[in-house]
Short mmCIF file of C-alpha atoms (C1' of nucleotides) in Angstrom, two decimals:
data_model
loop_
_atom_site.label_atom_id
_atom_site.label_comp_id
_atom_site.label_asym_id
_atom_site.label_seq_id
_atom_site.Cartn_x
_atom_site.Cartn_y
_atom_site.Cartn_z
CA MET Z 23 92.33 111.93 99.16
CA GLY Z 24 92.45 113.23 102.62
CA TYR Z 25 91.08 113.30 106.06
CA ILE Z 26 87.54 114.17 105.09
CA CYS Z 27 85.16 111.82 103.30
CA GLU Z 28 85.37 112.55 99.61
CA TYR Z 29 81.70 111.83 99.15
CA CYS Z 30 79.91 113.85 101.81
CA GLY Z 31 82.82 116.11 102.64
CA GLU Z 32 81.68 116.19 106.24
CA GLN Z 33 82.60 113.06 108.08
CA ARG Z 34 86.03 111.80 108.77
CA SER Z 35 87.08 109.33 106.13
CA ILE Z 36 87.71 105.88 107.54
CA VAL Z 37 87.79 103.41 104.69
CA TYR Z 38 89.52 103.45 101.37
CA CYS Z 39 87.99 102.02 98.21
CA ARG Z 40 90.58 101.10 95.62
CA SER Z 41 88.14 100.75 92.81
CA ASP Z 42 86.87 104.25 93.35
CA ALA Z 43 90.20 105.55 94.56
CA ALA Z 44 88.22 107.30 97.24
CA CYS Z 45 88.38 107.86 100.96
CA LEU Z 46 84.97 107.51 102.52
CA CYS Z 47 83.31 107.64 105.88
CA LEU Z 48 81.46 104.53 106.91
CA SER Z 49 78.12 106.03 106.11
CA CYS Z 50 79.04 107.03 102.59
CA ASP Z 51 80.91 103.80 102.11
CA ARG Z 52 77.75 101.91 102.73
CA ASN Z 53 75.74 104.41 100.78
CA VAL Z 54 77.93 104.28 97.70
CA HIS Z 55 78.58 100.58 97.75
CA SER Z 56 75.04 99.55 98.28
CA ALA Z 57 74.05 101.24 95.04
CA ASN Z 58 74.36 98.12 92.96
CA ALA Z 59 75.79 94.65 92.81
CA LEU Z 60 78.94 95.78 91.09
CA SER Z 61 79.81 98.47 93.55
CA GLN Z 62 79.25 96.01 96.35
CA ARG Z 63 82.18 94.07 95.05
CA HIS Z 64 84.55 96.94 95.58
CA SER Z 65 87.09 96.00 98.16
CA ARG Z 66 87.65 98.43 100.95
CA THR Z 67 89.99 98.68 103.84
CA LEU Z 68 90.89 101.19 106.49
CA ILE Z 69 92.78 104.34 105.67
CA CYS Z 70 96.25 104.85 107.00
CA GLU Z 71 95.83 107.06 110.03
CA ARG Z 72 99.24 108.58 109.55
CA CYS Z 73 99.24 109.75 105.96
CA ASN Z 74 95.46 109.65 105.55
CA SER Z 75 95.83 108.83 101.92
CA GLN Z 76 96.83 105.22 101.49
CA PRO Z 77 94.97 102.05 102.35
CA ALA Z 78 96.15 100.63 105.62
CA VAL Z 79 97.56 97.14 105.64
CA VAL Z 80 98.73 96.86 109.22
CA ARG Z 81 97.41 97.99 112.57
CA CYS Z 82 99.88 98.71 115.32
CA VAL Z 83 98.33 97.45 118.53
CA GLU Z 84 100.63 99.50 120.73
CA GLU Z 85 99.99 102.74 118.89
CA ARG Z 86 96.37 101.87 118.11
CA THR Z 87 96.97 103.10 114.64
CA SER Z 88 96.23 101.69 111.23
CA LEU Z 89 99.12 102.17 108.88
CA CYS Z 90 99.85 101.80 105.23
CA GLN Z 91 102.93 99.92 104.26
CA ASN Z 92 105.03 103.01 103.86
CA CYS Z 93 104.06 104.47 107.19
CA ASP Z 94 104.45 101.12 108.85
CA TRP Z 95 107.87 100.83 107.39
CA SER Z 96 108.93 104.31 108.35
CA GLY Z 97 107.35 104.12 111.74
CA HIS Z 98 108.58 100.73 112.75
CA ALA Z 99 111.86 100.51 111.00
CA SER Z 100 113.76 101.95 113.92
CA SER Z 101 114.73 99.10 116.16
CA SER Z 102 116.40 101.46 118.60
CA SER Z 103 113.12 102.98 119.64
CA GLY Z 104 111.59 99.61 120.16
CA SER Z 105 108.85 100.38 117.71
CA SER Z 106 109.97 97.55 115.54
CA MET Z 107 108.81 95.22 118.27
CA HIS Z 108 105.35 96.65 118.25
CA LYS Z 109 102.66 94.09 117.90
CA ARG Z 110 100.89 94.54 114.64
CA GLN Z 111 97.85 93.10 113.00
CA ALA Z 112 97.63 92.57 109.31
CA LEU Z 113 94.59 94.36 108.02
CA SER Z 114 92.55 93.05 105.23
CA CYS Z 115 89.60 94.15 103.28
CA TYR Z 116 85.92 93.61 102.92
CA THR Z 117 83.30 93.84 100.25
CA GLY Z 118 79.59 94.19 100.33
CA CYS Z 119 77.81 96.24 102.94
CA PRO Z 120 78.63 94.83 106.33
CA SER Z 121 76.83 96.19 109.33
CA ALA Z 122 78.55 97.94 112.17
CA ALA Z 123 78.52 94.74 114.14
CA GLU Z 124 80.03 92.83 111.28
CA LEU Z 125 82.67 95.45 110.81
CA SER Z 126 83.51 95.30 114.45
CA ASN Z 127 83.91 91.58 114.05
CA ILE Z 128 86.30 92.14 111.22
CA TRP Z 129 88.20 94.89 112.94
CA SER Z 130 87.60 94.40 116.61
CA PHE Z 131 89.59 97.50 117.41
CA LEU Z 132 87.13 99.68 115.55
CA LEU Z 133 84.86 100.02 118.49
CA ASP Z 134 87.81 100.39 120.83
CA ASP Z 135 88.90 103.50 119.04
CA PRO Z 136 86.71 106.30 120.32
CA SER Z 137 87.19 108.42 117.25
CA ILE Z 138 86.43 105.63 114.88
CA GLY Z 139 84.12 103.64 117.04
CA ASP Z 140 81.78 106.47 117.76
CA THR Z 141 81.57 107.37 114.18
CA CYS Z 142 81.08 103.80 113.23
CA GLU Z 143 78.31 103.18 115.66
CA GLN Z 144 76.51 106.43 115.21
CA ARG Z 145 76.74 106.66 111.52
CA MET Z 146 76.10 103.06 110.78
CA GLY Z 147 73.26 103.01 113.20
CA SER Z 148 71.56 105.92 111.57
CA MET Z 149 71.85 104.73 108.06
CA SER Z 150 68.78 104.77 105.96
CA ILE Z 151 70.03 102.68 103.13
CA ASN Z 152 67.65 99.93 102.35
CA ASP Z 153 69.81 96.99 101.66
CA ASN Z 154 67.23 94.30 101.67
CA ARG Z 155 67.32 93.47 98.07
CA PRO Z 156 69.15 90.33 97.22
CA ARG Z 157 72.78 90.43 96.42
CA ASP Z 158 74.31 88.12 93.97
CA GLY Z 159 76.82 87.23 96.61
CA GLN Z 160 74.17 85.29 98.43
CA ASP Z 161 74.17 81.63 98.00
CA THR Z 162 71.20 79.39 97.97
CA GLN Z 163 71.25 79.01 101.70
CA GLY Z 164 70.91 82.70 102.05
CA LYS Z 165 74.34 83.00 103.46
CA ASP Z 166 75.82 86.25 102.44
CA ASN Z 167 79.06 85.70 100.73
CA SER Z 168 79.27 89.17 99.42
CA GLN Z 169 80.92 90.28 102.56
CA ASN Z 170 84.07 88.71 101.54
CA VAL Z 171 86.24 89.44 104.45
CA CYS Z 172 89.73 88.51 105.26
CA ALA Z 173 90.00 89.27 108.90
CA ALA Z 174 92.85 90.76 110.75
CA VAL Z 175 95.40 88.46 112.18
CA GLU Z 176 98.15 89.16 114.54
CA VAL Z 177 101.72 89.37 113.57
CA ASN Z 178 103.77 88.94 116.64
CA ASP Z 179 107.20 90.14 117.43
CA MET Z 180 108.39 90.75 114.00
CA ASN Z 181 111.80 92.13 113.69
CA ILE Z 182 113.27 94.12 110.94
CA SER Z 183 114.91 91.20 109.32
CA GLU Z 184 111.56 89.64 108.82
CA LYS Z 185 109.96 92.77 107.57
CA SER Z 186 110.40 91.96 103.99
CA ASN Z 187 108.31 88.93 104.51
CA LEU Z 188 105.68 90.85 106.32
CA LEU Z 189 105.53 93.48 103.69
CA VAL Z 190 104.77 90.98 101.09
CA GLU Z 191 102.63 88.67 103.03
CA SER Z 192 100.69 90.72 105.46
CA SER Z 193 97.56 90.34 103.47
CA MET Z 194 98.17 86.87 102.22
CA PRO Z 195 96.31 83.81 103.26
CA THR Z 196 97.53 81.61 106.00
CA PHE Z 197 97.65 77.91 105.68
CA ASP Z 198 98.89 76.93 109.05
CA ASN Z 199 98.10 79.42 111.69
CA LYS Z 200 99.49 77.21 114.39
CA LEU Z 201 102.83 77.27 112.82
CA HIS Z 202 102.90 81.02 112.71
CA ASN Z 203 101.31 81.73 116.01
CA VAL Z 204 98.36 83.34 114.40
CA GLU Z 205 95.22 83.91 116.29
CA PRO Z 206 92.07 82.85 114.58
CA PRO Z 207 90.39 85.91 113.21
CA ILE Z 208 87.51 87.10 115.19
CA GLY Z 209 84.26 86.28 113.61
CA SER Z 210 85.79 84.68 110.64
CA SER Z 211 86.41 81.26 109.34
CA SER Z 212 89.43 79.83 107.72
CA LYS Z 213 89.64 82.80 105.47
CA GLY Z 214 91.72 84.58 108.03
CA CYS Z 215 95.10 84.86 106.59
CA TYR Z 216 98.68 85.33 107.35
CA MET Z 217 101.43 83.46 105.70
CA GLY Z 218 104.84 83.17 107.16
CA ALA Z 219 108.04 82.49 105.42
CA LYS Z 220 108.38 78.92 106.53
CA GLY Z 221 106.51 75.72 106.35
CA SER Z 222 106.41 75.22 102.67
CA SER Z 223 106.56 71.52 103.11
CA LEU Z 224 103.37 71.61 105.02
CA ILE Z 225 101.76 73.42 102.23
CA GLU Z 226 102.83 70.96 99.68
CA GLU Z 227 101.25 68.23 101.71
CA ASP Z 228 98.12 70.14 102.26
CA PRO Z 229 95.37 68.73 100.12
CA TYR Z 230 93.68 72.08 100.15
CA CYS Z 231 96.53 73.47 98.16
CA ASP Z 232 95.42 71.73 95.06
CA ASN Z 233 92.88 74.34 94.26
CA LEU Z 234 95.47 77.00 94.35
CA ILE Z 235 98.04 75.52 92.07
CA MET Z 236 96.53 76.04 88.73
CA ASP Z 237 97.93 76.90 85.44
CA ALA Z 238 96.51 78.41 82.36
CA VAL Z 239 94.07 80.69 83.97
CA ASP Z 240 92.23 83.48 82.38
CA LEU Z 241 94.13 86.26 83.92
CA SER Z 242 94.89 89.40 82.08
CA ILE Z 243 97.88 91.27 83.34
CA GLU Z 244 98.29 94.78 82.19
CA ASN Z 245 101.36 96.88 82.51
CA TYR Z 246 103.47 94.09 83.67
CA GLU Z 247 106.52 96.15 83.08
CA GLU Z 248 105.27 98.51 85.72
CA LEU Z 249 104.48 95.70 88.01
CA PHE Z 250 107.86 94.17 87.69
CA GLY Z 251 109.65 97.40 88.15
CA ASP Z 252 112.27 99.28 86.32
CA SER Z 253 113.89 96.30 84.79
CA LEU Z 254 110.99 96.07 82.44
CA ASN Z 255 111.11 99.72 81.71
CA TYR Z 256 114.48 98.98 80.28
CA PRO Z 257 113.81 95.66 78.70
CA ASP Z 258 116.98 95.58 76.74
CA GLU Z 259 118.93 95.32 79.91
CA LEU Z 260 116.96 92.31 80.79
CA PHE Z 261 116.95 90.93 77.33
CA GLU Z 262 120.66 91.10 77.08
CA ASN Z 263 120.72 88.13 79.31
CA GLU Z 264 118.28 86.41 77.04
CA ASN Z 265 116.42 85.30 80.05
CA LEU Z 266 113.11 87.02 79.87
CA ASP Z 267 111.37 84.04 78.51
CA SER Z 268 112.86 81.78 81.04
CA PHE Z 269 112.07 84.30 83.66
CA PHE Z 270 108.44 84.46 82.81
CA GLY Z 271 108.28 80.92 81.61
CA MET Z 272 105.35 81.70 79.44
CA LYS Z 273 104.21 81.97 75.93
CA ASP Z 274 101.70 84.67 76.45
CA ILE Z 275 101.28 87.14 79.19
CA LYS Z 276 97.62 86.34 79.35
CA GLY Z 277 96.52 83.08 80.78
CA ALA Z 278 99.99 81.78 81.12
CA ASP Z 279 101.85 79.88 83.71
CA TYR Z 280 104.43 82.20 85.09
CA SER Z 281 107.03 80.07 86.59
CA TYR Z 282 110.55 80.64 87.51
CA ARG Z 283 112.91 78.66 89.56
CA GLY Z 284 116.36 79.29 90.77
CA VAL Z 285 116.02 82.96 91.47
CA ASN Z 286 116.86 84.22 94.88
CA ALA Z 287 114.03 86.21 96.24
CA ALA Z 288 114.41 88.45 99.21
CA GLU Z 289 116.91 86.38 101.05
CA GLY Z 290 118.73 84.92 98.16
CA SER Z 291 118.25 81.35 99.18
CA SER Z 292 114.86 80.11 98.29
CA ASN Z 293 113.54 79.00 95.01
CA TRP Z 294 110.22 80.45 94.23
CA ARG Z 295 107.53 80.04 91.74
CA VAL Z 296 104.80 82.21 90.46
CA ASN Z 297 101.63 80.43 89.69
CA THR Z 298 98.67 82.35 88.56
CA VAL Z 299 95.70 81.32 90.53
CA GLN Z 300 92.24 80.97 89.27
CA PRO Z 301 89.68 82.89 91.21
CA THR Z 302 87.47 80.15 92.42
CA CYS Z 303 85.53 81.78 95.16
CA SER Z 304 81.91 82.69 95.00
CA ASP Z 305 82.93 86.24 94.68
CA ALA Z 306 84.89 85.61 91.58
CA ALA Z 307 82.93 88.25 89.84
CA SER Z 308 84.68 90.77 91.96
CA ALA Z 309 87.39 90.46 89.44
CA ASP Z 310 85.74 93.40 87.81
CA SER Z 311 86.74 95.43 90.74
CA MET Z 312 90.10 93.88 90.67
CA MET Z 313 90.62 94.78 87.08
CA SER Z 314 88.80 98.03 87.25
CA CYS Z 315 91.95 99.95 87.57
CA LYS Z 316 95.56 99.49 86.85
CA THR Z 317 96.45 99.44 90.46
CA ASP Z 318 94.13 96.66 91.23
CA SER Z 319 95.41 94.49 88.50
CA ILE Z 320 98.88 95.07 89.73
CA LEU Z 321 97.80 94.29 93.21
CA TYR Z 322 96.25 91.10 92.11
CA PHE Z 323 99.29 89.83 90.40
CA ALA Z 324 101.48 91.03 93.20
CA ARG Z 325 99.38 89.02 95.52
CA GLN Z 326 99.81 85.94 93.46
CA SER Z 327 103.47 86.64 93.24
CA SER Z 328 103.85 87.07 96.92
CA LEU Z 329 102.09 83.82 97.41
CA SER Z 330 104.98 82.25 95.77
CA VAL Z 331 107.84 84.21 97.16
CA SER Z 332 107.74 82.18 100.27
CA ASN Z 333 107.07 79.12 98.23
CA GLN Z 334 103.68 78.55 99.65
CA THR Z 335 100.45 77.98 97.99
CA GLY Z 336 97.04 76.86 98.75
CA GLY Z 337 95.00 76.29 101.82
CA GLU Z 338 91.37 76.94 102.12
CA CYS Z 339 91.83 80.40 100.85
CA SER Z 340 91.19 80.52 97.20
CA ALA Z 341 92.52 83.35 95.21
CA GLY Z 342 89.21 85.01 95.22
CA ASP Z 343 89.07 84.94 98.96
CA HIS Z 344 91.94 87.23 99.24
CA GLN Z 345 92.14 88.86 95.91
CA ASP Z 346 90.77 92.00 97.35
CA CYS Z 347 93.17 92.11 100.18
CA GLY Z 348 95.79 94.78 100.30
CA VAL Z 349 99.30 94.33 99.22
CA SER Z 350 102.49 95.92 100.10
CA PRO Z 351 103.19 99.04 98.15
CA MET Z 352 106.80 98.18 98.73
CA LEU Z 353 106.36 95.41 96.31
CA LEU Z 354 105.09 97.83 93.79
CA MET Z 355 107.36 100.73 94.41
CA GLY Z 356 110.51 99.11 95.60
CA GLU Z 357 112.92 96.83 94.01
CA PRO Z 358 111.62 94.01 91.94
CA PRO Z 359 111.24 90.95 94.09
CA TRP Z 360 114.06 89.13 92.51
CA CYS Z 361 117.74 89.34 92.16
CA PRO Z 362 119.54 89.05 88.87
CA PRO Z 363 118.87 85.59 87.58
CA CYS Z 364 121.42 82.91 87.94
CA THR Z 365 123.28 81.94 84.86
CA GLU Z 366 122.03 78.40 85.16
CA ILE Z 367 118.52 79.41 84.32
CA SER Z 368 119.36 81.29 81.19
CA SER Z 369 116.90 80.26 78.63
CA THR Z 370 117.83 78.41 75.55
CA SER Z 371 114.29 77.91 74.36
CA THR Z 372 113.25 81.31 73.16
CA SER Z 373 115.01 84.22 71.68
CA ARG Z 374 115.44 87.73 72.85
CA SER Z 375 113.65 89.02 69.82
CA ASN Z 376 110.56 87.11 70.75
CA ALA Z 377 110.68 88.56 74.20
CA VAL Z 378 111.10 92.04 72.84
CA LEU Z 379 108.23 91.47 70.49
CA ARG Z 380 105.94 90.39 73.25
CA TYR Z 381 107.01 93.23 75.41
CA LYS Z 382 106.28 95.78 72.73
CA GLU Z 383 103.03 94.11 71.91
CA LYS Z 384 101.91 94.26 75.47
CA LYS Z 385 103.08 97.79 75.94
CA LYS Z 386 101.22 98.85 72.87
CA THR Z 387 98.01 97.30 73.99
CA ARG Z 388 98.10 98.41 77.56
CA LYS Z 389 95.45 100.73 78.74
CA PHE Z 390 96.08 103.69 80.93
CA ASP Z 391 93.97 104.06 83.94
CA LYS Z 392 91.12 106.47 83.75
CA ARG Z 393 90.83 108.45 86.88
CA VAL Z 394 87.35 109.07 88.14
CA ARG Z 395 87.14 112.57 89.51
CA TYR Z 396 83.69 112.40 90.95
CA VAL Z 397 82.71 109.19 92.63
CA SER Z 398 79.13 110.30 92.93
CA ARG Z 399 78.81 110.76 89.19
CA LYS Z 400 80.35 107.42 88.57
CA ALA Z 401 77.95 105.82 90.99
CA ARG Z 402 75.08 107.42 89.17
CA ALA Z 403 76.33 106.45 85.75
CA ASP Z 404 76.87 102.92 86.99
CA VAL Z 405 73.21 102.50 87.75
CA ARG Z 406 71.79 104.47 84.84
CA ARG Z 407 69.78 102.60 82.27
CA ARG Z 408 70.90 102.67 78.68
CA VAL Z 409 69.86 101.92 75.16
CA LYS Z 410 72.78 100.82 73.02
CA GLY Z 411 75.11 102.30 75.54
CA ARG Z 412 73.46 105.67 75.58
CA PHE Z 413 71.72 107.09 78.58
CA ILE Z 414 68.01 107.33 78.28
CA LYS Z 415 65.41 109.51 79.92
CA ALA Z 416 63.94 108.24 83.11
CA GLY Z 417 60.98 106.06 82.35
CA ASP Z 418 61.89 105.34 78.75
CA ALA Z 419 62.30 101.82 77.49
CA TYR Z 420 65.77 100.45 77.98
CA ASP Z 421 67.81 97.52 76.79
CA TYR Z 422 70.49 97.60 79.43
CA ASP Z 423 69.92 97.87 83.13
CA PRO Z 424 72.95 97.68 85.35
CA LEU Z 425 70.64 96.87 88.22
CA PRO Z 426 68.64 93.88 87.04
CA THR Z 427 67.45 93.27 90.59
CA ARG Z 428 65.58 96.51 90.99
CA SER Z 429 61.91 95.98 91.10
CA TYR Z 430 60.09 98.70 89.27
"C1'" DC L 30 106.34 95.45 44.83
"C1'" DG L 31 101.83 97.63 44.69
"C1'" DG L 32 96.88 97.14 45.10
"C1'" DC L 33 92.98 95.19 47.19
"C1'" DA L 34 89.89 92.82 50.55
"C1'" DG L 35 88.88 91.52 54.97
"C1'" DG L 36 89.62 91.11 59.78
"C1'" DA L 37 91.30 93.11 64.02
"C1'" DC L 38 91.82 96.92 66.57
"C1'" DT L 39 91.48 101.83 68.38
"C1'" DC L 40 89.22 105.99 69.13
"C1'" DC L 41 85.41 108.87 69.95
"C1'" DA L 42 80.70 110.75 69.87
"C1'" DC L 43 76.39 109.95 71.79
"C1'" DC L 44 72.96 109.92 75.42
"C1'" DA L 45 70.49 111.94 80.43
"C1'" DC L 46 71.00 114.34 84.26
"C1'" DA L 47 72.97 115.28 88.94
"C1'" DT L 48 76.64 117.89 90.27
"C1'" DT L 49 79.82 121.60 89.91
"C1'" DT L 50 81.23 125.99 88.25
"C1'" DT L 51 80.42 130.56 86.72
"C1'" DA L 52 78.05 134.87 86.14
"C1'" DG L 53 75.00 138.28 87.52
"C1'" DA L 54 72.02 140.65 90.85
"C1'" DG I 14 83.14 141.67 100.11
"C1'" DA I 15 79.41 138.32 101.13
"C1'" DT I 16 75.31 136.01 99.82
"C1'" DC I 17 71.89 134.22 96.83
"C1'" DT I 18 69.95 132.67 92.39
"C1'" DA I 19 70.04 131.13 87.81
"C1'" DA I 20 72.38 129.57 83.90
"C1'" DA I 21 76.01 127.08 81.88
"C1'" DA I 22 79.41 123.60 81.98
"C1'" DT I 23 81.03 119.22 83.46
"C1'" DG I 24 81.44 114.29 83.89
"C1'" DT I 25 80.00 109.59 84.11
"C1'" DG I 26 79.81 104.40 81.23
"C1'" DG I 27 78.32 101.15 77.39
"C1'" DT I 28 77.72 100.96 72.63
"C1'" DG I 29 78.17 101.63 67.67
"C1'" DG I 30 80.45 103.45 63.91
"C1'" DA I 31 84.31 105.51 61.62
"C1'" DG I 32 89.00 105.28 60.95
"C1'" DT I 33 93.46 102.89 61.10
"C1'" DC I 34 96.50 99.04 60.98
"C1'" DC I 35 97.83 94.50 59.71
"C1'" DT I 36 97.83 90.28 57.07
"C1'" DG I 37 97.19 87.42 53.16
"C1'" DC I 38 96.32 86.95 48.35
#
DNA sequence: CGGCAGGACTCCACCACATTTTAGA
DNA sequence: GATCTAAAATGTGGTGGAGTCCTGC
């Protein structure tokens, strides 16, 4: 990954596709992700303009720079320089093949940035991709839902003490933007999202929350020991407290209700709960993108987890609406988002051996991510017709067509 | 306890062909 | 050494089959 588009190798890379693990210019982004319905579901976001390698999650208004979580942290951690008071916007992601105008609606600053804006306008304007064929994201009214966009929202005057909340929540849905002084996202509906650390009571009273509090969903979590940090790399340490089961509150890692109460999260005061959330949006099929790589699955769960850290759930944002949004790498790389469990929650229901067994079982069955070296080859293979899984010659009869909508 | 059957699971070859790498002129 | 051309190698994903592991009898 780098400064240059990994597809054409000519233009400056602007967006980052997690599913492809690729940095692309806008032209190639549209080119690659218009190839088929599946690739259109890949979530993309801007690239960090500082490290040029990580997906940006925040845009600093003062510096006019999109930053990944690490760079945001390093760049704005210093309160002495005043950078910590910089006004930042939480960046989110998009799917589908939005036009330049639509992108500028999502990220209004795009066209303000001469380096990005010019490229955006020129390249997008000169595209030759024919994108007229129907997308499965379109509903019956012809409204295109495939451009599943969580727009940027402002995060005002955050100080360092609140940073932990921001890191976790910058891409999370908002449920009361008045409460958090959040501007309505430009060109977006209620999907705009930022969730503060307060106002849980409001959420509980919000009838829209009902859709988000769901148990027993079909959610497969891989590598949960990686997700939850080092403590799961050394399960015995955790198991010695015989609290793993109570911690996870589940019988099976898949499709379970992960709940835990009584653990201090970041501030050591709030109870929190992890509820897996069923993807209910029209773009639920984008779960393939979500699960297409280890990172994405981690991101997904992290997102659900962060939903709960501040004890908020629900709103009009379903899980699917924001499942493609970015998430703080701090959550993934840093300390696990919990402190050592209180003694009062030590489980008496299940044994350590069961927990160990499940851990080993899951570790045994986990799959390691396959890294795609050439995005272009993947894109081609994705659309290639097959017979019993094997590629066939062009024109031969086929039994599997990844592009059922093509008309020839 | 060993042997066997059956199910569950994992691993890998196969295919076409655009792209990339390598060798030679 | 630089450039061009041709040949060879590479890599991509879904499927089926072979092999392995586990469980119950």
